[in-house]
XYZ file of C-alpha atoms in Angstrom:
679
model
C 0.000 0.000 0.000
C 1.350 3.421 -0.962
C 1.607 6.475 1.291
C -1.225 8.038 -0.718
C -3.411 5.006 -0.080
C -2.684 5.202 3.632
C -3.833 8.812 3.659
C -7.065 7.761 1.942
C -8.850 6.767 5.127
C -11.917 5.494 3.330
C -10.115 2.933 1.195
C -10.493 -0.740 2.112
C -8.582 -3.316 0.006
C -10.847 -5.218 -2.347
C -9.084 -8.506 -1.609
C -9.144 -10.674 1.489
C -6.140 -10.188 3.753
C -3.572 -12.856 2.692
C -3.079 -13.790 6.359
C -6.728 -14.788 6.666
C -6.909 -16.326 3.215
C -3.974 -18.597 4.028
C -5.909 -19.899 7.046
C -8.832 -20.833 4.827
C -6.583 -22.366 2.198
C -4.791 -24.557 4.728
C -7.841 -25.773 6.627
C -9.149 -29.188 5.591
C -12.520 -28.063 6.915
C -12.969 -25.193 4.445
C -14.816 -27.271 1.786
C -17.299 -28.354 4.468
C -18.087 -24.976 6.030
C -21.547 -24.833 4.468
C -22.369 -28.150 6.111
C -21.721 -26.709 9.577
C -23.569 -23.501 8.677
C -26.617 -25.607 7.811
C -26.404 -27.308 11.205
C -26.295 -23.965 13.019
C -29.164 -22.563 10.955
C -31.265 -25.704 11.248
C -31.026 -26.685 7.580
C -29.819 -25.320 4.241
C -33.218 -23.771 3.527
C -32.952 -21.816 6.751
C -29.485 -20.640 5.771
C -30.816 -19.237 2.511
C -33.767 -17.730 4.382
C -31.406 -15.967 6.810
C -29.235 -14.648 4.000
C -32.315 -13.359 2.214
C -33.345 -11.531 5.391
C -29.810 -10.100 5.646
C -30.059 -8.785 2.091
C -33.388 -7.134 2.870
C -32.158 -5.527 6.069
C -28.669 -4.422 5.110
C -29.648 -2.620 1.942
C -31.197 -0.113 4.355
C -28.730 2.227 6.158
C -31.081 2.169 9.144
C -29.970 -1.403 9.848
C -26.564 -1.284 8.203
C -25.275 1.420 10.566
C -26.366 -0.124 13.892
C -22.834 -0.353 15.276
C -22.020 3.282 14.415
C -25.251 4.544 15.977
C -24.567 2.802 19.295
C -21.162 4.500 19.606
C -21.610 8.051 18.362
C -25.226 9.109 18.957
C -26.422 10.738 22.207
C -28.999 8.845 24.264
C -32.156 10.520 22.983
C -31.107 10.130 19.350
C -30.059 6.547 19.976
C -33.469 5.770 21.475
C -35.294 7.532 18.630
C -33.226 5.560 16.130
C -34.130 2.373 17.986
C -37.832 3.167 17.793
C -37.496 3.973 14.081
C -35.685 0.678 13.588
C -38.410 -1.169 15.529
C -41.192 0.315 13.415
C -39.316 -0.499 10.220
C -38.709 -4.038 11.436
C -42.396 -4.516 12.269
C -43.338 -3.145 8.845
C -40.956 -5.559 7.108
C -42.475 -8.434 9.078
C -45.870 -7.511 7.673
C -44.557 -6.742 4.182
C -42.741 -10.074 3.806
C -45.186 -12.020 5.969
C -42.368 -13.238 8.202
C -43.193 -15.960 10.686
C -42.248 -15.497 14.338
C -39.192 -17.646 13.652
C -38.159 -15.496 10.684
C -38.687 -12.344 12.708
C -36.411 -13.829 15.369
C -33.780 -14.381 12.673
C -34.097 -10.731 11.656
C -33.604 -9.623 15.262
C -30.423 -11.716 15.515
C -29.207 -10.324 12.200
C -29.369 -6.755 13.545
C -27.903 -7.959 16.852
C -31.016 -6.912 18.811
C -30.375 -3.235 18.052
C -33.989 -2.094 18.311
C -36.021 -0.612 21.139
C -39.271 -2.567 21.310
C -37.972 -6.105 21.731
C -40.049 -6.912 24.823
C -43.227 -6.673 22.767
C -42.325 -9.810 20.812
C -40.104 -11.512 23.381
C -42.421 -11.313 26.412
C -45.652 -9.390 25.847
C -47.064 -11.536 23.047
C -45.802 -14.859 24.506
C -47.363 -13.915 27.853
C -50.693 -13.189 26.181
C -50.461 -16.523 24.385
C -49.648 -18.494 27.534
C -51.638 -16.723 30.232
C -54.886 -15.771 28.481
C -58.134 -17.672 28.058
C -59.321 -18.352 24.520
C -61.758 -15.432 24.780
C -58.989 -13.110 25.927
C -56.723 -14.273 23.116
C -59.458 -13.505 20.617
C -59.746 -9.985 22.014
C -56.114 -9.028 22.546
C -53.719 -11.172 20.513
C -54.563 -9.832 17.073
C -54.134 -6.283 18.379
C -50.664 -7.136 19.702
C -49.603 -9.148 16.668
C -50.730 -6.390 14.317
C -48.966 -3.756 16.465
C -52.169 -1.877 17.204
C -51.055 -1.996 20.812
C -47.428 -2.146 21.993
C -46.726 -3.827 25.302
C -44.167 -4.942 27.839
C -44.013 -7.290 30.823
C -43.806 -5.521 34.189
C -42.675 -7.823 36.968
C -39.524 -6.489 38.628
C -39.932 -3.777 41.262
C -37.579 -1.267 42.798
C -37.313 -3.371 45.954
C -37.845 -6.902 44.619
C -36.646 -8.856 41.615
C -36.233 -12.607 41.723
C -38.331 -13.100 44.876
C -41.689 -13.017 43.148
C -43.590 -13.738 46.350
C -42.158 -10.518 47.769
C -43.564 -8.275 45.018
C -45.672 -5.512 46.516
C -47.813 -4.231 43.638
C -51.420 -5.046 44.489
C -54.599 -5.587 42.491
C -57.683 -5.295 44.696
C -60.979 -6.591 43.304
C -64.029 -4.332 43.512
C -67.095 -6.545 43.011
C -69.441 -3.539 42.861
C -67.867 -2.303 39.628
C -66.296 -5.591 38.508
C -62.891 -3.947 38.331
C -59.404 -4.450 39.707
C -57.743 -1.470 41.379
C -53.978 -1.476 40.842
C -51.606 0.284 43.209
C -47.907 0.511 43.917
C -48.378 1.430 47.597
C -44.714 1.791 48.595
C -41.501 3.133 47.098
C -40.158 -0.418 46.850
C -43.284 -1.556 44.984
C -42.646 0.756 42.015
C -42.160 -1.277 38.855
C -38.559 -0.858 37.697
C -36.609 -2.163 34.670
C -39.263 -3.375 32.172
C -37.942 -2.786 28.656
C -39.716 -0.197 26.464
C -41.769 0.934 29.466
C -40.105 4.343 29.799
C -41.436 6.082 26.678
C -42.668 3.485 24.190
C -45.418 1.074 25.210
C -49.065 1.799 25.815
C -49.877 -1.501 27.552
C -48.194 -3.709 30.122
C -48.840 -7.109 31.610
C -48.377 -6.276 35.280
C -47.592 -8.938 37.868
C -49.429 -8.034 41.064
C -50.737 -9.677 44.231
C -54.464 -10.325 43.932
C -56.542 -9.224 46.927
C -60.233 -10.114 47.347
C -62.086 -9.035 50.479
C -58.792 -8.435 52.241
C -57.405 -11.893 51.442
C -54.303 -12.377 49.286
C -54.448 -14.932 46.469
C -50.892 -14.841 45.128
C -49.280 -13.277 42.054
C -51.319 -12.899 38.870
C -50.970 -11.083 35.524
C -53.106 -8.054 34.688
C -53.264 -6.486 31.241
C -53.168 -2.782 31.951
C -53.420 0.212 29.587
C -50.807 2.834 30.494
C -50.966 5.498 27.810
C -53.658 7.003 25.658
C -53.896 5.451 22.207
C -54.697 8.952 20.892
C -51.883 11.167 22.184
C -49.677 8.642 24.060
C -49.946 10.582 27.328
C -50.033 8.563 30.572
C -53.548 7.670 31.671
C -54.992 8.935 34.971
C -53.237 7.387 37.971
C -50.231 6.323 35.868
C -46.796 7.887 36.306
C -44.187 6.389 34.039
C -40.696 7.256 32.819
C -37.206 6.076 31.899
C -34.886 4.849 34.685
C -31.812 6.496 33.136
C -28.622 5.379 31.363
C -27.312 1.850 31.833
C -23.899 0.316 31.241
C -24.988 -0.383 27.678
C -28.038 -1.119 25.501
C -29.300 2.421 25.979
C -31.291 2.043 22.808
C -33.977 0.549 25.077
C -36.030 2.751 27.393
C -36.163 0.584 30.502
C -38.729 2.241 32.699
C -40.384 2.785 36.065
C -44.121 2.678 36.751
C -46.155 4.134 39.618
C -49.820 3.162 39.859
C -52.336 5.107 41.920
C -55.821 3.559 42.004
C -55.699 2.537 38.354
C -58.898 0.668 37.511
C -59.108 -2.035 34.869
C -62.029 -4.330 33.936
C -62.271 -7.760 35.534
C -61.657 -9.288 32.098
C -58.170 -7.759 32.035
C -56.857 -10.265 34.535
C -55.294 -12.956 32.343
C -57.279 -15.945 33.568
C -55.954 -19.078 31.936
C -54.547 -20.420 35.203
C -56.766 -18.631 37.743
C -60.159 -16.958 37.589
C -62.134 -14.348 39.517
C -65.899 -14.421 39.032
C -68.091 -11.335 38.881
C -69.015 -11.940 42.514
C -65.355 -12.163 43.516
C -64.929 -15.929 43.861
C -61.354 -17.054 43.205
C -60.512 -20.398 41.594
C -57.213 -21.699 40.272
C -56.118 -24.348 37.812
C -52.721 -25.978 38.221
C -49.694 -24.802 40.215
C -48.913 -21.102 40.621
C -45.676 -21.534 38.660
C -47.812 -21.935 35.530
C -48.173 -18.137 35.570
C -44.425 -17.911 34.985
C -44.475 -19.870 31.720
C -43.620 -16.769 29.683
C -40.647 -16.095 31.952
C -39.511 -19.711 31.547
C -39.605 -19.251 27.768
C -37.462 -16.118 28.011
C -34.891 -17.977 30.118
C -34.798 -20.723 27.490
C -34.307 -18.041 24.849
C -31.467 -16.427 26.805
C -29.438 -19.642 26.523
C -29.686 -19.318 22.749
C -28.763 -15.639 22.948
C -25.618 -16.636 24.837
C -24.663 -18.982 22.016
C -25.196 -16.217 19.453
C -23.223 -13.684 21.519
C -20.271 -16.069 21.844
C -20.470 -16.904 18.140
C -20.114 -13.188 17.374
C -17.221 -12.651 19.770
C -15.422 -15.817 18.653
C -15.669 -14.703 15.052
C -14.050 -11.401 15.976
C -11.260 -12.779 18.164
C -10.291 -15.752 15.986
C -10.117 -13.718 12.779
C -8.208 -10.921 14.480
C -5.804 -13.409 16.052
C -5.162 -14.962 12.641
C -4.232 -11.567 11.173
C -2.368 -9.955 14.051
C 1.361 -10.669 14.208
C 3.424 -9.879 17.281
C 6.947 -10.933 18.278
C 8.245 -14.278 17.081
C 8.181 -17.858 18.265
C 11.320 -18.660 16.291
C 14.209 -16.274 16.920
C 15.760 -17.264 13.579
C 12.708 -16.052 11.695
C 12.507 -12.462 10.508
C 8.727 -12.583 10.290
C 6.657 -12.084 13.423
C 4.303 -14.873 14.468
C 0.537 -14.809 14.291
C -0.794 -14.429 17.808
C -3.157 -17.329 17.124
C -0.080 -19.553 16.965
C 0.734 -18.810 20.599
C -0.643 -21.496 22.895
C -1.621 -18.895 25.483
C -3.732 -17.049 22.892
C -5.435 -20.288 21.902
C -6.217 -20.886 25.578
C -7.934 -17.496 25.696
C -9.841 -17.837 22.440
C -10.822 -21.500 22.003
C -12.898 -21.894 25.199
C -15.244 -19.215 23.870
C -15.429 -20.933 20.479
C -16.141 -24.338 22.025
C -18.731 -22.879 24.403
C -20.516 -21.133 21.535
C -21.041 -24.522 19.892
C -21.872 -26.158 23.226
C -24.610 -23.635 24.003
C -26.008 -24.023 20.501
C -26.695 -27.709 21.145
C -27.779 -27.120 24.747
C -30.234 -24.364 23.818
C -31.698 -26.472 21.025
C -32.322 -29.381 23.397
C -33.705 -27.087 26.106
C -36.098 -25.434 23.647
C -37.426 -28.848 22.570
C -37.945 -29.825 26.215
C -39.799 -26.598 26.869
C -42.084 -27.045 23.864
C -42.882 -30.592 24.928
C -43.643 -29.512 28.492
C -45.706 -26.542 27.346
C -47.785 -28.842 25.136
C -48.445 -30.962 28.238
C -49.377 -27.900 30.297
C -51.931 -26.833 27.689
C -53.595 -30.226 28.176
C -53.623 -29.763 31.946
C -50.604 -31.948 32.687
C -48.220 -30.035 34.990
C -46.054 -33.023 35.949
C -42.889 -31.804 34.202
C -43.289 -28.106 35.049
C -40.892 -28.266 38.052
C -38.268 -29.981 35.880
C -38.401 -27.419 33.062
C -38.487 -24.600 35.607
C -35.299 -26.008 37.149
C -33.593 -26.582 33.813
C -34.474 -23.183 32.343
C -33.479 -21.276 35.489
C -30.229 -23.194 35.869
C -29.151 -23.146 32.240
C -29.930 -19.436 32.015
C -27.707 -18.833 35.038
C -24.837 -21.037 33.897
C -24.827 -19.943 30.251
C -25.041 -16.284 31.263
C -22.183 -16.703 33.722
C -20.017 -18.479 31.151
C -20.762 -15.893 28.478
C -19.952 -12.901 30.664
C -16.666 -14.455 31.752
C -15.572 -15.635 28.312
C -16.443 -12.352 26.601
C -14.133 -10.401 28.872
C -11.352 -12.884 28.150
C -12.063 -12.481 24.423
C -11.780 -8.712 24.736
C -8.456 -9.057 26.524
C -7.283 -11.483 23.840
C -7.485 -8.642 21.318
C -5.102 -6.518 23.372
C -5.423 -2.753 23.273
C -7.477 -2.847 20.086
C -10.125 -4.829 21.936
C -10.631 -1.773 24.139
C -11.784 0.308 21.160
C -15.528 0.780 20.855
C -15.094 -0.041 17.157
C -14.020 -3.561 18.140
C -17.622 -4.109 19.368
C -16.205 -6.278 22.150
C -16.483 -3.675 24.907
C -20.187 -3.191 24.256
C -20.645 -6.965 24.085
C -18.894 -7.377 27.439
C -21.085 -4.730 29.053
C -24.229 -6.239 27.530
C -23.272 -9.717 28.721
C -23.004 -8.475 32.292
C -26.776 -8.028 32.221
C -27.154 -11.776 31.638
C -26.124 -12.379 35.249
C -29.154 -10.508 36.587
C -31.768 -10.277 33.840
C -34.783 -12.612 34.248
C -33.505 -13.804 37.608
C -30.254 -13.104 39.453
C -27.970 -16.062 38.897
C -27.273 -16.961 42.520
C -30.988 -17.024 43.281
C -31.593 -19.208 40.231
C -28.848 -21.611 41.300
C -30.548 -21.864 44.690
C -33.887 -22.621 43.034
C -32.138 -25.468 41.241
C -30.554 -26.580 44.518
C -33.926 -26.712 46.309
C -35.300 -28.845 43.495
C -32.252 -31.129 43.739
C -32.691 -31.523 47.496
C -36.298 -32.615 46.958
C -35.303 -35.069 44.243
C -32.423 -36.440 46.298
C -34.761 -37.014 49.262
C -37.152 -38.824 46.934
C -34.311 -41.012 45.640
C -33.201 -41.862 49.178
C -36.768 -42.874 50.028
C -36.719 -45.352 47.143
C -38.596 -43.407 44.465
C -37.503 -44.001 40.885
C -36.533 -40.698 39.298
C -36.656 -39.567 35.691
C -35.430 -36.565 33.782
C -32.206 -34.752 34.557
C -32.042 -36.097 38.141
C -32.394 -39.779 37.287
C -28.758 -40.371 38.251
C -29.473 -39.487 41.892
C -30.690 -43.074 42.301
C -27.157 -44.376 41.656
C -25.185 -46.437 44.176
C -22.017 -44.377 44.794
C -20.197 -47.428 46.165
C -20.216 -48.983 42.699
C -18.386 -46.075 41.087
C -14.837 -46.435 39.863
C -13.114 -43.790 37.808
C -13.513 -44.813 34.136
C -10.373 -42.944 33.016
C -7.685 -45.621 32.848
C -5.374 -44.166 30.223
C -4.600 -40.847 28.514
C -6.662 -42.041 25.539
C -9.748 -42.292 27.755
C -9.582 -38.526 28.244
C -10.808 -38.186 24.646
C -13.869 -40.329 25.331
C -16.712 -37.958 26.208
C -19.020 -40.807 27.260
C -16.493 -41.785 29.928
C -16.027 -38.157 30.934
C -19.801 -37.822 31.359
C -19.613 -40.530 34.021
C -17.015 -38.422 35.820
C -19.254 -35.340 35.643
C -22.224 -37.368 36.879
C -20.399 -38.747 39.911
C -19.043 -35.323 40.827
C -22.598 -33.917 40.695
C -23.947 -36.805 42.781
C -21.290 -36.395 45.449
C -21.736 -32.638 45.696
C -25.528 -32.928 45.890
C -25.356 -35.684 48.495
C -22.855 -33.621 50.495
C -25.201 -30.627 50.511
C -28.087 -32.871 51.604
C -26.004 -34.364 54.424
C -24.934 -30.942 55.646
C -28.536 -29.756 55.718
C -29.714 -32.879 57.499
C -26.889 -32.612 60.041
C -27.757 -29.020 60.904
C -31.497 -29.635 61.151
C -31.017 -32.725 63.294
C -28.618 -30.654 65.421
C -31.446 -28.307 66.309
C -31.160 -25.551 63.719
C -34.362 -24.220 62.231
C -34.754 -25.029 58.568
C -34.208 -21.456 57.342
C -31.041 -21.193 59.453
C -29.748 -24.537 58.185
C -30.410 -23.455 54.608
C -28.628 -20.141 55.036
C -25.627 -21.808 56.646
C -25.231 -24.084 53.593
C -26.055 -21.781 50.676
C -22.524 -21.863 49.243
C -22.491 -25.658 49.116
C -25.990 -25.674 47.629
C -24.895 -23.347 44.821
C -21.863 -25.561 44.167
C -24.130 -28.594 43.992
C -26.467 -26.852 41.548
C -23.601 -25.807 39.300
C -22.188 -29.341 39.301
C -25.581 -30.729 38.263
C -26.035 -28.143 35.512
C -22.560 -28.627 34.065
C -23.194 -32.375 33.918
C -26.505 -31.744 32.122
C -24.785 -29.315 29.751
C -22.109 -31.819 28.746
C -24.711 -34.579 28.254
C -26.912 -32.333 26.093
C -23.887 -31.233 24.049
C -22.815 -34.849 23.469
C -26.316 -36.085 22.641
C -26.908 -33.151 20.306
C -23.743 -34.089 18.452
C -24.731 -37.753 18.327
C -27.964 -36.888 16.518
C -26.119 -35.310 13.590
C -25.589 -37.086 10.309
C -22.446 -35.386 9.062
C -19.316 -35.913 7.019
C -16.135 -37.249 8.593
C -14.197 -33.927 8.475
C -17.077 -32.048 10.111
C -17.522 -34.776 12.702
C -13.826 -34.627 13.565
C -13.738 -30.830 13.877
C -16.895 -30.595 15.989
C -15.831 -33.529 18.139
C -12.538 -31.740 18.847
C -14.554 -28.853 20.274
C -16.747 -31.215 22.287
C -13.734 -32.964 23.801
C -12.015 -29.662 24.541
C -15.120 -28.170 26.186
C -15.589 -31.269 28.335
C -11.947 -31.510 29.407
C -11.535 -27.747 29.852
C -14.364 -27.579 32.373
C -12.977 -30.512 34.356
C -9.581 -28.837 34.610
C -11.229 -25.521 35.464
C -13.105 -27.200 38.327
C -10.254 -29.522 39.252
C -10.707 -29.025 42.995
C -14.264 -30.331 42.978
C -13.446 -33.339 40.816
C -10.524 -34.286 43.036
C -12.352 -33.611 46.310
C -15.288 -35.802 45.284
C -12.854 -38.508 44.171
C -14.437 -38.504 40.739
C -10.881 -38.663 39.425
C -7.428 -39.025 40.953
C -4.257 -36.996 40.507
C -2.909 -39.194 37.667
C -6.152 -38.732 35.732
C -6.028 -34.983 36.303
C -2.528 -34.855 34.840
C -3.730 -36.774 31.786
C -6.654 -34.392 31.412
C -4.399 -31.339 31.562
C -2.205 -32.854 28.869
C -5.294 -33.591 26.763
C -6.552 -30.043 27.212
C -3.345 -28.627 25.762
C -3.279 -31.268 23.036
C -6.769 -30.243 21.915
C -5.644 -26.648 21.408
C -3.268 -27.867 18.712
C -6.017 -30.035 17.184
C -8.439 -27.096 16.923
C -5.889 -24.541 15.687
C -5.800 -25.473 11.936
C -9.584 -25.225 11.610
C -10.226 -22.274 13.932
C -10.978 -19.746 11.179
C -13.170 -22.217 9.308
C -15.112 -22.958 12.492
C -15.990 -19.285 12.958
C -16.606 -18.799 9.244
C -19.200 -21.549 9.624
C -21.278 -19.275 11.886
C -21.685 -17.206 8.706
C -22.156 -13.995 10.661
C -22.560 -10.913 8.495
C -20.002 -8.162 9.107
C -22.848 -5.723 9.808
C -24.192 -8.073 12.477
C -21.089 -8.292 14.658
C -20.194 -4.689 13.781
C -16.490 -5.041 14.564
C -13.564 -3.614 12.620
C -11.455 -6.480 13.980
C -13.597 -9.382 12.808
C -14.674 -8.725 9.229
C -14.584 -11.555 6.709
C -11.920 -9.852 4.595
C -9.527 -9.568 7.536
C -8.458 -6.028 6.609
C -8.251 -5.062 10.252
C -5.912 -2.088 10.196
C -7.520 -0.403 7.187
C -10.951 -0.732 8.781
C -9.664 0.618 12.076
C -8.293 3.646 10.252
C -11.515 4.144 8.311
C -13.570 3.983 11.513
C -11.910 7.189 12.713
C -13.901 9.069 10.060
C -17.010 8.519 12.149
C -15.512 10.245 15.179
C -17.094 13.705 15.675
C -13.763 15.069 16.955
C -12.271 14.409 13.509
C -14.827 16.460 11.587
C -12.625 19.557 11.842
C -8.893 20.193 12.044
C -9.155 22.570 14.988
C -11.657 21.872 17.739
C -13.633 24.785 19.170
C -12.201 24.036 22.616
C -8.836 25.259 21.353
C -10.194 28.739 20.762
C -12.290 28.734 23.933
C -9.793 27.347 26.398
C -6.388 26.217 25.183
C -5.446 29.210 23.025
C -6.124 31.820 25.745
C -4.118 29.739 28.190
C -1.167 29.401 25.821
C -1.231 33.147 25.117
C -1.790 34.221 28.720
C 1.551 36.034 28.983
C 1.978 36.915 25.321
C 5.608 37.790 25.934
C 7.374 35.326 23.697
C 7.047 34.486 20.074
C 7.706 30.981 18.741
């Protein structure tokens, strides 16, 4: 490149960076990339469908410039742009008659950069799952046709995950056949619902039902908040935005204060519980059935985690294949690619493997949810506790993994990863929300732990278990470590036995500690509190076992070519071994493995880095993520990292003039304060 070309900041080479092209040329997986892409998309037809949606969206600057908008626009403009993008997206859905699945693809394509996501993610699903048939007939078509825009208002200023502690109340007035909604305390104010601040005109509000002074638990109430004529808040409604967040300020998360807001009796969503005109309360099924929409969102979050890690892995692997720094061989004049350094691989490949792991896990979890939901519709609530446990736990674990791995990915890109134009900083900040959104992770782990304690007690009493806890019926005395050679460390079926025994031992230990404390005279709540750390450890052990099993079984269901099978199996083995080594203390303490086996596993972990390395670029290429989707100058398909970094500076407002006004206002007077010398 000439000096003149370097000065032309807008010029990007038309060819792929030779560094990245050489990776593709040397990978034996390159001819089979489309096969993996079809797996990720759910079939070749879905791949073409996604690409068609990308073509539709990215011919419009409104969607093409998402990454630039999130960096350079002030909050109010960013929000307005997000609303404009939402309206355009809804219009395209109608214009092209997109299904809900296709609309979800479109949302992923623009990396969720729109303001009114809660309408489709929670409001409509809640109407579908919590309404009677008559209520669906009245409200669903209005929501689906965007004649009303809604959100889901559950979290309060003083309460989040503890739903039984929510303080918003809905008092039934039989004389008028209305519910009167109030947020009677500061802590009862609804806080955090997306699009509540300035956008929606309806909300499904979770409130405690009160009839004749008696509480009847939490129930959903469809409540109008703003006038459909001028969008002003209705009488008794005070609503606004909660202010800037770490990121995702395109969304107007809001607060809501209700003062004697009256809604018709028919606005209580009554699929699972009913209130008659006279004020008689009846319920159908367990109270957790009212949380079915929330369960769906937690299932969805696991998939989001997979998508987020796919984006970040694409950025970090491609950048690492282009970036050269220092040299591995002192006799070589050419610097080495940082992807060739084992330490860089150890930063980057866990994220890549976990992206694939969560893809298979989320797919299996979604199928379980759909099966359970179909049973619930028929009045069978038997598997509701199981799916509640699985969705809560997998949301917590996948969110925790994603937040941790994203920060490591950012660090793996060195100083350039700190640039907003890398898109990694915003991804890291966004991922931090995964730890608290739709249930704070520690609380969710404890919900899993309580379920495990119940199932373990049932197993001890002789009950035959099914589902994810079936293994709790095992006889621990019959266990022997199945890893008898270094080669066994590559056998995921054997490693699953190790995970299973570790989970069993940690769950049984938590149960014994609880039993010991209760039998020693502690009250149950005191015994629980004194063992919360062990309970969380037990829950995490169970969930990691389930994750590895789902990953393995998802892989086993594929009918794929030998090269693809080998490459994906390398990731499976690495993910499985990596998480044993990462949790080495637990595996050794529970005697799931011994020290010799741990040494073999550490050697295997390092060995797998070398196995994955030749195909790393092909494995991220297989995600087939559009450059406009990940929005990073470091991770584009052409690999022209430095040219794109330079071009990105054109978007910086500070660079729109040679001399900034602050020079004349502040710096120049200071420099000339004495005016005694001339330079």
